[in-house]
GROMACS .gro file of N, CA and C in nm:
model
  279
    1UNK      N    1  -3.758  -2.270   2.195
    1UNK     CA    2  -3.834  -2.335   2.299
    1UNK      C    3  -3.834  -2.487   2.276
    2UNK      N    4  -3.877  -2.519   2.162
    2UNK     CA    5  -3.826  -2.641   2.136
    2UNK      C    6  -3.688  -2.756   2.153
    3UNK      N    7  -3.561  -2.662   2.138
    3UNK     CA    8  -3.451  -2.715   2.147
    3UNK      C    9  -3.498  -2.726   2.301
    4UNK      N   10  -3.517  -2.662   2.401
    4UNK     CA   11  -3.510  -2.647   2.526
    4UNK      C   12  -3.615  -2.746   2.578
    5UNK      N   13  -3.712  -2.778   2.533
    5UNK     CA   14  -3.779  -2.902   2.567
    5UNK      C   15  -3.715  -2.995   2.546
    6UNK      N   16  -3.696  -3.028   2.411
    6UNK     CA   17  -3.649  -3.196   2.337
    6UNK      C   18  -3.511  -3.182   2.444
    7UNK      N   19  -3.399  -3.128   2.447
    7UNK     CA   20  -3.329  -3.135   2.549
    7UNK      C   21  -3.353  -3.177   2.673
    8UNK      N   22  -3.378  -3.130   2.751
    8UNK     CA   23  -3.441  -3.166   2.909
    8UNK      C   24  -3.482  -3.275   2.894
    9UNK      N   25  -3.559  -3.346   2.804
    9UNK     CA   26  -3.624  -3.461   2.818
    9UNK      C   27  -3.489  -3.549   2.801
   10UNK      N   28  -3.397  -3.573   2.654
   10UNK     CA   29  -3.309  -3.618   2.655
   10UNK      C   30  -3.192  -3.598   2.776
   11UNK      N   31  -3.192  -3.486   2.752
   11UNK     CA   32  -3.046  -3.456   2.889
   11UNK      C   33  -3.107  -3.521   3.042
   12UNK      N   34  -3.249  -3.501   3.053
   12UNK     CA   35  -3.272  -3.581   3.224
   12UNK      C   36  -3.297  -3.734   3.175
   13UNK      N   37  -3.327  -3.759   3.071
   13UNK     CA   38  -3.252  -3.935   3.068
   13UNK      C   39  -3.118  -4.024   3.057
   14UNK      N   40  -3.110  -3.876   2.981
   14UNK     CA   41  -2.873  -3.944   3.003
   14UNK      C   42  -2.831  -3.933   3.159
   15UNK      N   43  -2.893  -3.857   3.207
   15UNK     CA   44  -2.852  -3.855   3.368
   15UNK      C   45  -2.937  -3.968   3.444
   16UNK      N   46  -3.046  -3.977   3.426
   16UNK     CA   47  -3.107  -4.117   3.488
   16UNK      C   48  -3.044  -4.204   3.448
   17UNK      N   49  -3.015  -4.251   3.320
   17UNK     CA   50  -2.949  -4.414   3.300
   17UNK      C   51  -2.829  -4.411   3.310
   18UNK      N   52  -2.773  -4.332   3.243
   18UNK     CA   53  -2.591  -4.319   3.220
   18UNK      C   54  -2.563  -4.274   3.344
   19UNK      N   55  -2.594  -4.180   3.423
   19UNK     CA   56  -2.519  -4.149   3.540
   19UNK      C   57  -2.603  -4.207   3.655
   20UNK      N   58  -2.689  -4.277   3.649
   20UNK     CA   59  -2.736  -4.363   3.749
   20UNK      C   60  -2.777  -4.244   3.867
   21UNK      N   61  -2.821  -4.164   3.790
   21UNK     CA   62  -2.912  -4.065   3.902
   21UNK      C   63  -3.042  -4.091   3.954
   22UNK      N   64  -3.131  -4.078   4.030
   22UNK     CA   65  -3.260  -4.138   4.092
   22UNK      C   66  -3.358  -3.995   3.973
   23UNK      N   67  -3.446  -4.032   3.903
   23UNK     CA   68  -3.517  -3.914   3.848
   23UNK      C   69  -3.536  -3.746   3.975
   24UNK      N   70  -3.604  -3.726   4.091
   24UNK     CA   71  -3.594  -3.641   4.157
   24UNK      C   72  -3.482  -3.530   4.116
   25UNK      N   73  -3.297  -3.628   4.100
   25UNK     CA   74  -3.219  -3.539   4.082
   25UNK      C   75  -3.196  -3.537   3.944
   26UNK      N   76  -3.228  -3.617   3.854
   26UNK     CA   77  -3.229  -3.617   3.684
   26UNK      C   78  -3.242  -3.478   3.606
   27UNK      N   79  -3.387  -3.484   3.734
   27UNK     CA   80  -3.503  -3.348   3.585
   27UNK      C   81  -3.412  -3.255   3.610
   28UNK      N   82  -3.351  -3.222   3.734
   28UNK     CA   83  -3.344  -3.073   3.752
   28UNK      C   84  -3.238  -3.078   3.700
   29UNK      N   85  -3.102  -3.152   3.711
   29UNK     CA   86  -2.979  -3.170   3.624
   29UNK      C   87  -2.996  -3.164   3.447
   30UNK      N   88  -3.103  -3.199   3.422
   30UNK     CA   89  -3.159  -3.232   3.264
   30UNK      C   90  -3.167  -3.085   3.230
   31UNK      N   91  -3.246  -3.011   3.313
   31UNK     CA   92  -3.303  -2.875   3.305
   31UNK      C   93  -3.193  -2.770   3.261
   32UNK      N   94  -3.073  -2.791   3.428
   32UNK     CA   95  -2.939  -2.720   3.403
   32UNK      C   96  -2.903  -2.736   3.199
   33UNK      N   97  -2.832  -2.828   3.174
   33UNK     CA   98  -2.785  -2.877   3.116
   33UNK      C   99  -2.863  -2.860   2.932
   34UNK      N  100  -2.975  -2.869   2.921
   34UNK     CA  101  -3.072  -2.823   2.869
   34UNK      C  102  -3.095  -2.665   2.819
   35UNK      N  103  -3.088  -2.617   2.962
   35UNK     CA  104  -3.032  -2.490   2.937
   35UNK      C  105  -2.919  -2.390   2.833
   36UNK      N  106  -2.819  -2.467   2.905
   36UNK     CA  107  -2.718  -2.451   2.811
   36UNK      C  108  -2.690  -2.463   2.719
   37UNK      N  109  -2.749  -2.615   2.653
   37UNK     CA  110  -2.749  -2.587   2.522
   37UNK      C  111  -2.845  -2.517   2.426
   38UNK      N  112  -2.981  -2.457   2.478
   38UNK     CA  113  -3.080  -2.398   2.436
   38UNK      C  114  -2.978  -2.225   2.428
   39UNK      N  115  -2.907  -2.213   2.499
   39UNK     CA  116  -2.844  -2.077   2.485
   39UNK      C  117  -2.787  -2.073   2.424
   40UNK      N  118  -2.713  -2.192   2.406
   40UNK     CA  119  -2.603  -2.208   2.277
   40UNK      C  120  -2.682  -2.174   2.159
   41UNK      N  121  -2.736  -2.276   2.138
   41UNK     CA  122  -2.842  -2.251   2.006
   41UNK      C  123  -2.867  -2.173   1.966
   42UNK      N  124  -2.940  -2.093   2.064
   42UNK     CA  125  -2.954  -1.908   2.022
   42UNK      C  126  -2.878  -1.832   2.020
   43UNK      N  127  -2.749  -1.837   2.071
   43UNK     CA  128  -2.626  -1.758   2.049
   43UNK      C  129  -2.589  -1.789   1.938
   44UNK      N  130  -2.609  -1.874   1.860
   44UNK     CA  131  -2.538  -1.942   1.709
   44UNK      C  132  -2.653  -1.871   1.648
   45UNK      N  133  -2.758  -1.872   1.636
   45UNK     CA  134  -2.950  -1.832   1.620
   45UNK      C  135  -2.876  -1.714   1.549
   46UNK      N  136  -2.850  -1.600   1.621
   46UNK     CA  137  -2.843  -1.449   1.725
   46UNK      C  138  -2.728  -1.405   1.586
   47UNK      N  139  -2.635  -1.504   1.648
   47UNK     CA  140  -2.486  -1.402   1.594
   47UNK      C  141  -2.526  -1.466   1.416
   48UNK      N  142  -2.546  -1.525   1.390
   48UNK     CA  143  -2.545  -1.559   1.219
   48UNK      C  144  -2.659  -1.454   1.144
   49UNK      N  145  -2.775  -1.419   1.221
   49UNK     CA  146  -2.861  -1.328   1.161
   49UNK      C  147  -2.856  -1.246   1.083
   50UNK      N  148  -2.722  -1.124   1.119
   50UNK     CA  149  -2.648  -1.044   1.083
   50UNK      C  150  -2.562  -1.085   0.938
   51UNK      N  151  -2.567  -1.207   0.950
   51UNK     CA  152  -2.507  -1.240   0.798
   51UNK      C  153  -2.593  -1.266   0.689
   52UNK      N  154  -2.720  -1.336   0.728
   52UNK     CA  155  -2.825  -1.319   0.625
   52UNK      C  156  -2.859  -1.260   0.558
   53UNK      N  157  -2.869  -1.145   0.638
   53UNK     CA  158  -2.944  -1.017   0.601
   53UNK      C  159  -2.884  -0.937   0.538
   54UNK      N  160  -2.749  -0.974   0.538
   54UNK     CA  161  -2.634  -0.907   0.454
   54UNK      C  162  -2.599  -0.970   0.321
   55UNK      N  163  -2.636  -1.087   0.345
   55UNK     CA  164  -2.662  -1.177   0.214
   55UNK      C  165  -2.777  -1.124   0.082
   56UNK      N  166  -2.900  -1.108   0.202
   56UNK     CA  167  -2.987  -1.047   0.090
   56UNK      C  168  -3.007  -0.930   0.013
   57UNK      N  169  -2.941  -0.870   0.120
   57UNK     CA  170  -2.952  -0.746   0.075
   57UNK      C  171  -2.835  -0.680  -0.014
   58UNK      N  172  -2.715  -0.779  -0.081
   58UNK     CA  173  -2.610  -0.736  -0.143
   58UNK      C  174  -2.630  -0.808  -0.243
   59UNK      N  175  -2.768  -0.921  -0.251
   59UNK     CA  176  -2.834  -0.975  -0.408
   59UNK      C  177  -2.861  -0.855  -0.456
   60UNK      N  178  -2.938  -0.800  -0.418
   60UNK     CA  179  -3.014  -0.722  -0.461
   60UNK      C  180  -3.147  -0.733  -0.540
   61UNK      N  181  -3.190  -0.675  -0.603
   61UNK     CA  182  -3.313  -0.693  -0.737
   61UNK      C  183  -3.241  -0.768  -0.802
   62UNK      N  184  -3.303  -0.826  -0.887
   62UNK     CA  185  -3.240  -0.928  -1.055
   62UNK      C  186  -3.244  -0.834  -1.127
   63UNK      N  187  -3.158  -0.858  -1.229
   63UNK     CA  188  -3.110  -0.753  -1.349
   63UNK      C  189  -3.255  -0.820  -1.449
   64UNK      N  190  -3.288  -0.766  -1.537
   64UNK     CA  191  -3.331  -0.748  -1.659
   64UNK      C  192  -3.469  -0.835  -1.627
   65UNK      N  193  -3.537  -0.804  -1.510
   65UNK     CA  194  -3.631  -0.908  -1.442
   65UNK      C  195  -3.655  -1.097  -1.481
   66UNK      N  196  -3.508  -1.084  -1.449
   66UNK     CA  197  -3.452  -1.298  -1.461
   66UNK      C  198  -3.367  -1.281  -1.350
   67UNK      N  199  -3.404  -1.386  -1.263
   67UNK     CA  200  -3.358  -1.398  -1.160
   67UNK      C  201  -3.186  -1.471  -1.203
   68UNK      N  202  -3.092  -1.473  -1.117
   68UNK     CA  203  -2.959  -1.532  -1.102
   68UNK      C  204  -2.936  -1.627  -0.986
   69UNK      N  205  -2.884  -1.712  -1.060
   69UNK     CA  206  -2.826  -1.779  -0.939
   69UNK      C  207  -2.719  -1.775  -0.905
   70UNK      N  208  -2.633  -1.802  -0.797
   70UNK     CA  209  -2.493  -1.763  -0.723
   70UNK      C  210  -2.382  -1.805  -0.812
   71UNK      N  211  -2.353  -1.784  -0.907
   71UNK     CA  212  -2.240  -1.862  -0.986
   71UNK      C  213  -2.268  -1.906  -1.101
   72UNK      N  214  -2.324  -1.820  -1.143
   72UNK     CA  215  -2.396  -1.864  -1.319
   72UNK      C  216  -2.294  -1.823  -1.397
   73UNK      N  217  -2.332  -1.922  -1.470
   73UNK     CA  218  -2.208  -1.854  -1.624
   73UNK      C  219  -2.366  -1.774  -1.700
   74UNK      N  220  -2.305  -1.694  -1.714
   74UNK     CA  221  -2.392  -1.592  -1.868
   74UNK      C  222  -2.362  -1.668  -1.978
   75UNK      N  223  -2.446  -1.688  -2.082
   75UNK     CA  224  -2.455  -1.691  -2.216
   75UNK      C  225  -2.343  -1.578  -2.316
   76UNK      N  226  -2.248  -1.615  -2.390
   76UNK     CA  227  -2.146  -1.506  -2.417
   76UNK      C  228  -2.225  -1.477  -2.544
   77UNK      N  229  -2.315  -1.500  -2.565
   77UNK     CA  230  -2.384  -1.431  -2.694
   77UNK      C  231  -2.500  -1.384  -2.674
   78UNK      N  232  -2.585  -1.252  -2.651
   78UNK     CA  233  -2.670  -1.198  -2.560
   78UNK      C  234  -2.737  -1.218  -2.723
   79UNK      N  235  -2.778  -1.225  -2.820
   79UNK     CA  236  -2.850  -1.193  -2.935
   79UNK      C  237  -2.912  -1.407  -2.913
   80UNK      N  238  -3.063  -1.354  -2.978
   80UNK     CA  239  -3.136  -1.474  -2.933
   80UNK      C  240  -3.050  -1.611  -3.030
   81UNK      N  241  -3.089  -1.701  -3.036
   81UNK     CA  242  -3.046  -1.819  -3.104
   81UNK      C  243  -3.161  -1.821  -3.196
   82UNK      N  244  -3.105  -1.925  -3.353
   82UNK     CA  245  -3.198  -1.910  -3.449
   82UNK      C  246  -3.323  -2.045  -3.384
   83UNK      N  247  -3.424  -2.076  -3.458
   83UNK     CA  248  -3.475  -2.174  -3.370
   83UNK      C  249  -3.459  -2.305  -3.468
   84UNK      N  250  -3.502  -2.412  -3.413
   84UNK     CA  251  -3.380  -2.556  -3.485
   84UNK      C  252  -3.458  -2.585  -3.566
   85UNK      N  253  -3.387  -2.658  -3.639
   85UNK     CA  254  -3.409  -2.695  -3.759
   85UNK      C  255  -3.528  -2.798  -3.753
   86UNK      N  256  -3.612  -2.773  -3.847
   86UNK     CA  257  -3.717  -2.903  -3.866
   86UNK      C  258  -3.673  -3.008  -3.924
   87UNK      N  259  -3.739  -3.095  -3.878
   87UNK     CA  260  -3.675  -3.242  -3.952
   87UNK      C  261  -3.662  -3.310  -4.069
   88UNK      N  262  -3.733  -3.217  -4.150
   88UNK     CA  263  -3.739  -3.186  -4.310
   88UNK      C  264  -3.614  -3.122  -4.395
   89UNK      N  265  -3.566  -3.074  -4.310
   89UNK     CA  266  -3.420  -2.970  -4.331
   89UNK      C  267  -3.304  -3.066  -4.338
   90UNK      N  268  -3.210  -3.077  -4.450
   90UNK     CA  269  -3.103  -3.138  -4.425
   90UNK      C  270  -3.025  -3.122  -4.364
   91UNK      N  271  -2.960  -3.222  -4.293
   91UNK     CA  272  -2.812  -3.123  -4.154
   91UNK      C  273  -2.695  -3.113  -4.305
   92UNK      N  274  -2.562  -3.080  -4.217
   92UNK     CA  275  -2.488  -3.045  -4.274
   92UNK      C  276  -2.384  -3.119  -4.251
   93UNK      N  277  -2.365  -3.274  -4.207
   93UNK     CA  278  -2.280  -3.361  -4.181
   93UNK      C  279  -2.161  -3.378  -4.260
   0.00000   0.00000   0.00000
């Protein structure tokens, strides 16, 4: 509904200034025109839906309750890490 307002308003002013229409014949040309692209919109809306929903639903649940993101590298060592060294500890340079 929105696209279909903000349209009309824009589309019956490109026809008042740019096409040098008198407003009377603007709005209703704005309206046409307005139209169309408000259908567009929702035809793009409409047909992509079907892909979403196919999106979510082939995530699925998260494994091991940790979520994933689309292209993660895994950790190749599933066993925890030791925890670091205190600063008392000599490195091994």
């Amino acid at each position: 509904m929105t696209v279909l307002l903000i349209g009309w308003v824009v589309l019956a002013s490109v026809e008042h200034w740019a096409e040098q229409a008198p407003w009377p014949r603007a709005v209703p040309a704005g309206l046409l025109w307005a139209c169309v692209v408000a259908g567009v919109w929702w035809f793009a809306e409409w047909t992509q839906a079907p892909v979403r929903t196919a999106r979510r639903s082939r995530r699925g649940a998260p494994r091991d309750g940790a979520r994933r993101r689309h292209g993660a590298v895994e950790d190749p060592d599933p066993h925890p890490h030791p925890h670091p060294r205190s600063s008392s500890t000599p490195s091994h340079r």
